[in-house]
Short mmCIF file of C-alpha atoms and ligand atoms in Angstrom, two decimals:
data_model
loop_
_atom_site.label_atom_id
_atom_site.label_comp_id
_atom_site.label_asym_id
_atom_site.label_seq_id
_atom_site.Cartn_x
_atom_site.Cartn_y
_atom_site.Cartn_z
CA UNK A 264 -32.47 -36.52 -12.14
CA UNK A 265 -29.12 -38.19 -11.28
CA UNK A 266 -26.18 -36.10 -12.40
CA UNK A 267 -23.08 -37.95 -13.52
CA UNK A 268 -20.81 -34.97 -13.06
CA UNK A 269 -20.73 -33.78 -9.45
CA UNK A 270 -18.44 -30.78 -8.75
CA UNK A 271 -19.54 -30.92 -5.11
CA UNK A 272 -17.34 -34.02 -4.65
CA UNK A 273 -14.33 -31.71 -4.43
CA UNK A 274 -15.95 -29.68 -1.63
CA UNK A 275 -16.80 -32.49 0.76
CA UNK A 276 -14.25 -31.80 3.52
CA UNK A 277 -11.82 -29.08 4.62
CA UNK A 278 -8.94 -31.33 3.57
CA UNK A 279 -10.45 -31.87 0.10
CA UNK A 280 -11.05 -28.15 -0.31
CA UNK A 281 -7.50 -27.41 0.74
CA UNK A 282 -6.15 -29.95 -1.75
CA UNK A 283 -7.95 -28.35 -4.68
CA UNK A 284 -7.64 -24.67 -3.65
CA UNK A 285 -6.36 -22.64 -6.59
CA UNK A 286 -5.31 -19.68 -4.47
CA UNK A 287 -3.33 -19.97 -1.24
CA UNK A 288 -2.35 -16.96 0.81
CA UNK A 289 1.11 -16.98 2.34
CA UNK A 290 2.53 -14.61 4.97
CA UNK A 291 5.19 -13.43 2.50
CA UNK A 292 2.46 -12.15 0.16
CA UNK A 293 1.46 -9.53 2.71
CA UNK A 294 3.00 -6.09 3.22
CA UNK A 295 2.21 -4.05 6.33
CA UNK A 296 1.70 -0.29 5.93
CA UNK A 297 2.84 1.59 9.06
CA UNK A 298 2.58 5.20 10.20
CA UNK A 299 5.28 6.90 12.25
CA UNK A 300 4.48 10.32 13.70
CA UNK A 301 6.68 13.14 14.92
CA UNK A 302 6.19 14.70 18.32
CA UNK A 303 4.01 12.10 20.07
CA UNK A 304 4.92 10.23 23.27
CA UNK A 305 2.41 7.41 22.97
CA UNK A 306 1.04 5.57 19.93
CA UNK A 307 -1.99 7.56 18.76
CA UNK A 308 -5.09 5.57 17.72
CA UNK A 309 -6.68 6.40 14.36
CA UNK A 310 -10.39 6.52 15.17
CA UNK A 311 -11.60 5.68 11.68
CA UNK A 312 -9.23 2.68 11.51
CA UNK A 313 -9.76 0.81 14.79
CA UNK A 314 -6.66 -1.26 15.54
CA UNK A 315 -4.30 0.94 13.50
CA UNK A 316 -2.14 3.61 15.16
CA UNK A 317 0.31 6.35 14.41
CA UNK A 318 3.48 4.99 15.96
CA UNK A 319 6.19 6.59 18.03
CA UNK A 320 9.66 5.57 16.87
CA UNK A 321 9.77 3.00 19.69
CA UNK A 322 6.38 1.47 19.06
CA UNK A 323 7.18 1.40 15.33
CA UNK A 324 10.24 -0.72 15.98
CA UNK A 325 8.30 -3.12 18.20
CA UNK A 326 5.44 -3.50 15.70
CA UNK A 327 7.88 -3.97 12.83
CA UNK A 328 9.67 -6.68 14.77
CA UNK A 329 6.38 -8.45 15.44
CA UNK A 330 5.42 -8.25 11.75
CA UNK A 331 8.74 -9.61 10.57
CA UNK A 332 8.58 -12.46 13.07
CA UNK A 333 5.11 -13.29 11.74
CA UNK A 334 6.72 -13.68 8.31
CA UNK A 335 5.25 -10.74 6.40
CA UNK A 336 6.78 -9.99 3.02
CA UNK A 337 7.65 -6.39 3.79
CA UNK A 338 6.88 -3.13 5.55
CA UNK A 339 5.67 0.08 3.90
CA UNK A 340 6.39 3.19 5.93
CA UNK A 341 4.47 6.50 5.93
CA UNK A 342 5.60 9.58 7.86
CA UNK A 343 3.34 11.96 9.77
CA UNK A 344 5.22 15.20 10.44
CA UNK A 345 4.51 17.69 13.17
CA UNK A 346 1.85 20.00 11.61
CA UNK A 347 4.17 22.94 12.27
CA UNK A 348 6.73 21.37 9.90
CA UNK A 349 4.39 21.29 6.90
CA UNK A 350 5.04 23.81 4.13
CA UNK A 351 4.26 24.42 0.46
CA UNK A 352 7.04 22.18 -0.87
CA UNK A 353 6.96 19.46 1.79
CA UNK A 354 10.46 20.18 3.09
CA UNK A 355 10.20 17.58 5.85
CA UNK A 356 9.88 14.85 3.22
CA UNK A 357 13.49 14.95 2.07
CA UNK A 358 15.08 16.35 5.22
CA UNK A 359 17.44 13.58 6.40
CA UNK A 360 16.09 14.03 9.93
CA UNK A 361 12.44 14.22 8.79
CA UNK A 362 10.20 11.73 10.55
CA UNK A 363 9.89 9.31 7.64
CA UNK A 364 13.62 9.17 7.00
CA UNK A 365 14.30 8.74 10.73
CA UNK A 366 11.79 5.90 10.84
CA UNK A 367 13.36 4.20 7.83
CA UNK A 368 16.82 4.45 9.34
CA UNK A 369 15.65 2.98 12.65
CA UNK A 370 13.95 0.05 10.94
CA UNK A 371 16.86 -0.67 8.62
CA UNK A 372 19.25 -0.57 11.58
CA UNK A 373 17.07 -3.06 13.47
CA UNK A 374 16.08 -5.33 10.62
CA UNK A 375 18.85 -5.09 8.03
CA UNK A 376 17.95 -7.22 5.03
CA UNK A 377 15.67 -9.56 7.00
CA UNK A 378 12.64 -7.86 5.48
CA UNK A 379 11.89 -5.59 2.53
CA UNK A 380 11.60 -2.03 3.70
CA UNK A 381 9.45 0.24 1.52
CA UNK A 382 8.85 3.97 1.71
CA UNK A 383 5.92 6.05 0.54
CA UNK A 384 7.54 8.47 -1.89
CA UNK A 385 4.99 11.26 -1.96
CA UNK A 386 4.63 14.77 -0.64
CA UNK A 387 1.02 14.83 0.55
CA UNK A 388 1.79 14.07 4.19
CA UNK A 389 4.32 16.90 4.23
CA UNK A 390 2.65 19.75 2.32
CA UNK A 391 0.48 22.34 4.05
CA UNK A 392 -2.01 22.16 1.15
CA UNK A 393 -2.07 18.35 1.31
CA UNK A 394 -1.44 17.74 -2.40
CA UNK A 395 0.97 15.09 -3.64
CA UNK A 396 3.06 17.70 -5.44
CA UNK A 397 4.04 21.35 -5.43
CA UNK A 398 1.64 23.96 -6.80
CA UNK A 399 2.13 26.47 -9.59
CA UNK A 400 1.04 30.12 -9.46
CA UNK A 401 -2.52 29.16 -10.28
CA UNK A 402 -2.70 26.55 -7.54
CA UNK A 403 -2.46 23.58 -9.90
CA UNK A 404 -0.21 20.63 -9.14
CA UNK A 405 2.95 21.26 -11.16
CA UNK A 406 4.08 17.92 -12.60
CA UNK A 407 7.66 18.67 -13.55
CA UNK A 408 8.50 20.78 -10.52
CA UNK A 409 7.14 17.93 -8.41
CA UNK A 410 9.49 15.43 -10.08
CA UNK A 411 12.44 17.37 -8.69
CA UNK A 412 11.00 17.03 -5.21
CA UNK A 413 10.42 13.29 -5.69
CA UNK A 414 14.01 12.86 -6.82
CA UNK A 415 15.31 14.56 -3.72
CA UNK A 416 12.94 12.56 -1.52
CA UNK A 417 13.98 9.31 -3.20
CA UNK A 418 17.66 9.91 -2.59
CA UNK A 419 16.95 10.70 1.06
CA UNK A 420 14.85 7.54 1.48
CA UNK A 421 17.36 5.33 -0.29
CA UNK A 422 20.17 6.57 1.90
CA UNK A 423 17.96 6.14 4.97
CA UNK A 424 17.72 2.44 4.11
CA UNK A 425 14.61 1.85 2.00
CA UNK A 426 14.95 -1.19 -0.27
CA UNK A 427 11.99 -0.12 -2.41
CA UNK A 428 10.62 3.35 -3.09
CA UNK A 429 6.89 3.72 -3.61
CA UNK A 430 6.11 6.78 -5.72
CA UNK A 431 2.37 7.20 -5.13
CA UNK A 432 1.70 10.67 -6.52
CA UNK A 433 0.75 9.73 -10.11
CA UNK A 434 2.97 12.41 -11.66
CA UNK A 435 3.90 11.70 -15.29
CA UNK A 436 7.48 10.52 -15.61
CA UNK A 437 7.99 9.89 -11.89
CA UNK A 438 9.46 6.41 -12.29
CA UNK A 439 11.95 7.49 -14.97
CA UNK A 440 13.04 10.54 -12.96
CA UNK A 441 13.60 8.52 -9.80
CA UNK A 442 15.37 5.67 -11.61
CA UNK A 443 17.77 8.06 -13.33
CA UNK A 444 18.57 9.84 -10.07
CA UNK A 445 19.18 6.61 -8.17
CA UNK A 446 21.43 5.27 -10.92
CA UNK A 447 23.40 8.51 -11.07
CA UNK A 448 24.15 8.05 -7.37
CA UNK A 449 25.06 4.38 -7.85
CA UNK A 450 21.98 3.31 -5.90
CA UNK A 451 21.32 0.65 -8.50
CA UNK A 452 20.00 -1.91 -6.00
CA UNK A 453 17.24 0.38 -4.71
CA UNK A 454 14.06 -0.67 -6.48
CA UNK A 455 10.84 1.06 -7.44
CA UNK A 456 7.42 -0.23 -6.49
CA UNK A 457 5.38 1.96 -8.79
CA UNK A 458 1.85 2.94 -7.89
CA UNK A 459 1.14 2.46 -11.56
CA UNK A 460 -2.65 2.50 -11.63
CA UNK A 461 -3.84 4.59 -8.73
CA UNK A 462 -7.41 5.81 -8.77
CA UNK A 463 -8.93 8.87 -7.13
CA UNK A 464 -11.05 7.05 -4.56
CA UNK A 465 -13.58 7.88 -1.90
CA UNK A 466 -12.24 4.87 -0.02
CA UNK A 467 -9.07 6.75 0.99
CA UNK A 468 -11.17 8.65 3.53
CA UNK A 469 -9.78 7.10 6.73
CA UNK A 470 -6.18 7.50 5.47
CA UNK A 471 -6.66 11.26 5.59
CA UNK A 472 -7.08 10.96 9.33
CA UNK A 473 -4.26 8.43 9.55
CA UNK A 474 -1.72 10.93 8.20
CA UNK A 475 -3.38 14.11 9.48
CA UNK A 476 -3.86 15.28 5.88
CA UNK A 477 -4.39 18.98 5.19
CA UNK A 478 -6.01 18.35 1.80
CA UNK A 479 -8.72 20.64 0.56
CA UNK A 480 -10.30 19.63 -2.73
CA UNK A 481 -9.40 16.36 -4.40
CA UNK A 482 -6.72 14.62 -6.45
CA UNK A 483 -8.68 14.15 -9.66
CA UNK A 484 -6.19 15.99 -11.87
CA UNK A 485 -3.51 13.42 -11.15
CA UNK A 486 -5.09 10.19 -9.89
CA UNK A 487 -7.15 8.14 -12.33
CA UNK A 488 -10.87 8.27 -12.95
CA UNK A 489 -12.65 5.14 -11.72
CA UNK A 490 -14.47 4.94 -15.05
CA UNK A 491 -11.31 3.98 -16.93
CA UNK A 492 -9.66 0.66 -17.60
CA UNK A 493 -7.61 1.11 -20.76
CA UNK A 494 -5.97 4.16 -19.23
CA UNK A 495 -4.70 1.94 -16.41
CA UNK A 496 -2.95 -0.32 -18.89
CA UNK A 497 -1.30 2.70 -20.48
CA UNK A 498 -0.09 3.88 -17.08
CA UNK A 499 1.31 0.43 -16.34
CA UNK A 500 3.10 0.16 -19.68
CA UNK A 501 4.67 3.57 -19.14
CA UNK A 502 5.91 2.62 -15.69
CA UNK A 503 7.35 -0.63 -17.01
CA UNK A 504 9.14 1.26 -19.78
CA UNK A 505 10.45 3.74 -17.22
CA UNK A 506 11.96 0.93 -15.16
CA UNK A 507 9.42 -0.04 -12.49
CA UNK A 508 10.45 -3.21 -10.65
CA UNK A 509 6.96 -3.93 -9.32
CA UNK A 510 3.66 -2.37 -10.40
CA UNK A 511 0.76 -1.74 -8.07
CA UNK A 512 -2.98 -1.21 -8.46
CA UNK A 513 -4.77 0.82 -5.83
CA UNK A 514 -7.38 0.55 -4.33
CA UNK A 515 -7.83 -3.22 -4.55
CA UNK A 516 -11.39 -4.41 -3.97
CA UNK A 517 -13.22 -2.01 -6.27
CA UNK A 518 -10.56 -2.54 -8.96
CA UNK A 519 -10.13 -6.31 -9.16
CA UNK A 520 -10.75 -6.22 -12.91
CA UNK A 521 -7.80 -3.85 -13.23
CA UNK A 522 -5.63 -6.15 -11.10
CA UNK A 523 -6.48 -8.99 -13.48
CA UNK A 524 -5.77 -6.91 -16.59
CA UNK A 525 -2.45 -5.71 -15.19
CA UNK A 526 -1.42 -9.24 -14.20
CA UNK A 527 -1.96 -10.25 -17.81
CA UNK A 528 0.35 -7.64 -19.31
CA UNK A 529 3.03 -7.12 -16.65
CA UNK A 530 6.24 -9.12 -16.74
CA UNK A 531 7.14 -7.93 -13.23
CA UNK A 532 5.41 -8.76 -9.92
CA UNK A 533 1.99 -7.18 -9.44
CA UNK A 534 0.89 -5.69 -6.13
CA UNK A 535 -2.47 -4.39 -4.94
CA UNK A 536 -3.20 -2.11 -1.99
CA UNK A 537 -6.16 -2.96 0.22
CA UNK A 538 -6.63 0.61 1.37
CA UNK A 539 -7.89 2.29 4.51
CA UNK A 540 -11.56 2.43 3.50
CA UNK A 541 -11.55 -1.28 2.67
CA UNK A 542 -10.11 -1.99 6.12
CA UNK A 543 -12.57 0.30 7.85
CA UNK A 544 -15.65 -1.02 6.08
CA UNK A 545 -14.94 -4.61 7.05
CA UNK A 546 -13.97 -3.55 10.57
CA UNK A 547 -17.12 -1.47 11.07
CA UNK A 548 -19.49 -4.11 9.70
CA UNK A 549 -17.85 -6.75 11.89
CA UNK A 550 -18.11 -4.50 14.96
CA UNK A 551 -21.85 -4.34 14.36
CA UNK A 552 -22.03 -8.10 14.10
CA UNK A 553 -23.10 -7.89 10.47
CA UNK A 554 -20.29 -10.00 9.04
CA UNK A 555 -17.81 -12.57 10.35
CA UNK A 556 -14.65 -10.50 10.65
CA UNK A 557 -11.95 -13.13 10.16
CA UNK A 558 -13.77 -14.84 7.32
CA UNK A 559 -14.35 -11.53 5.57
CA UNK A 560 -10.68 -10.59 5.89
CA UNK A 561 -9.53 -13.91 4.47
CA UNK A 562 -12.06 -13.75 1.65
CA UNK A 563 -11.08 -10.20 0.71
CA UNK A 564 -7.37 -11.06 0.58
CA UNK A 565 -7.93 -14.31 -1.29
CA UNK A 566 -9.98 -12.42 -3.88
CA UNK A 567 -7.21 -9.88 -4.40
CA UNK A 568 -4.66 -12.65 -4.87
CA UNK A 569 -6.99 -14.65 -7.13
CA UNK A 570 -7.41 -11.53 -9.29
CA UNK A 571 -3.66 -11.59 -9.94
CA UNK A 572 -1.80 -9.72 -7.20
CA UNK A 573 1.09 -11.71 -5.76
CA UNK A 574 1.80 -8.93 -3.28
CA UNK A 575 -0.96 -7.42 -1.14
CA UNK A 576 -0.51 -4.34 1.00
CA UNK A 577 -2.92 -4.68 3.92
CA UNK A 578 -3.32 -3.28 7.41
CA UNK A 579 -4.07 -6.85 8.52
CA UNK A 580 -0.69 -8.18 7.35
CA UNK A 581 0.69 -9.13 10.77
CA UNK A 582 -2.54 -10.62 12.07
CA UNK A 583 -3.18 -12.69 8.96
CA UNK A 584 0.45 -13.80 8.71
CA UNK A 585 0.25 -15.00 12.30
CA UNK A 586 -2.97 -16.82 11.61
CA UNK A 587 -1.62 -18.44 8.42
CA UNK A 588 1.50 -19.52 10.25
CA UNK A 589 -0.66 -21.43 12.73
CA UNK A 590 -2.65 -23.34 10.13
CA UNK A 591 -1.73 -27.01 10.35
CA UNK A 592 -3.12 -30.23 8.95
CA UNK A 593 -4.32 -31.13 12.44
CA UNK A 594 -6.36 -27.95 12.50
CA UNK A 595 -8.36 -29.22 9.57
CA UNK A 596 -9.28 -32.60 11.07
CA UNK A 597 -12.79 -32.46 12.36
C1 PBG B 743 -0.51 9.21 -1.03
C2 PBG B 743 -1.16 7.98 -0.51
C3 PBG B 743 -2.50 7.80 -0.17
C4 PBG B 743 -2.63 6.50 0.26
C5 PBG B 743 -1.37 5.91 0.18
N1 PBG B 743 -0.48 6.84 -0.33
C6 PBG B 743 -3.61 8.78 -0.12
C7 PBG B 743 -4.12 9.38 -1.36
O1 PBG B 743 -3.68 9.09 -2.46
O2 PBG B 743 -5.02 10.21 -1.23
C8 PBG B 743 -3.90 5.86 0.72
C9 PBG B 743 -3.75 4.60 1.49
C10 PBG B 743 -5.00 4.17 2.17
O3 PBG B 743 -6.08 4.75 1.99
O4 PBG B 743 -4.89 3.19 2.92
N2 PBG B 743 0.72 9.43 -0.37
#
């Protein structure tokens, strides 16, 4: 009746729990995804992601400044072109004055090397059919023709100031193609954050609104099937062999086993992307009073880090970084 071993002893107070915590979130772990849109005068709310907006260039700069001052580890920029500028090959993606490249340039001018500036290297925001690549005569996504577009986009993003490129289209050979092109241009310091294991997910739903996606159909011929785990390890190994500097798993919460598996084999930093649907689910449940918002956010991020991701892309990056920055010993005394 009287246990000798009492694990509860280490849970008796906030200070004791802090002392023995195995996983501690830090502001620098968190990367903020941001959307910059062409042709808007005011930031435009994204209704399925309350609290997230499509930025104007000015509001982008202000929000980036706030994030960097909160201590986030980096910024990941997505471009939302004017719908009239979308076409079959996503020309606005590599145009030097395309919205994403303009946004990158503005942020690099403002922030220099004080943060890590990342770019989404993918065509889906820029194509009129909404796919991540160009299509062949039969309407299928053409892998190798798409690589040429990614190379051109990468060079444009690197010269616009991105420190890290984020190829997210799951084309075979994309990391090798981009690495070779960067090196040929002497852009050897520009790194690649590879979306190595990216699954076709229903949880991307709100992102489609966030970028005004034109997609009909789905991405199941290039993104991974949620049934598969070993395939993810193969994708990661390929990206490492092709020269990825960081590998990412996406989405995060429904794929924590994959994050753990990848952390075990990767000898580079591992990132995970807490995607739009994960943000929206927690936000919606909290709005209804069904869960404690702040506690759920912290728990979700802690779980992703505990699973093995040292870098977490999250729409809450600024808010959580600010909150973490305010945690003090005095705050625990009670
Ligand atoms: C593709 C891309 C997507 C996301 C990031 N990059 C959409 C997709 O693959 O369908 C989703 C991010 C999110 O849902 O938060 N460029």
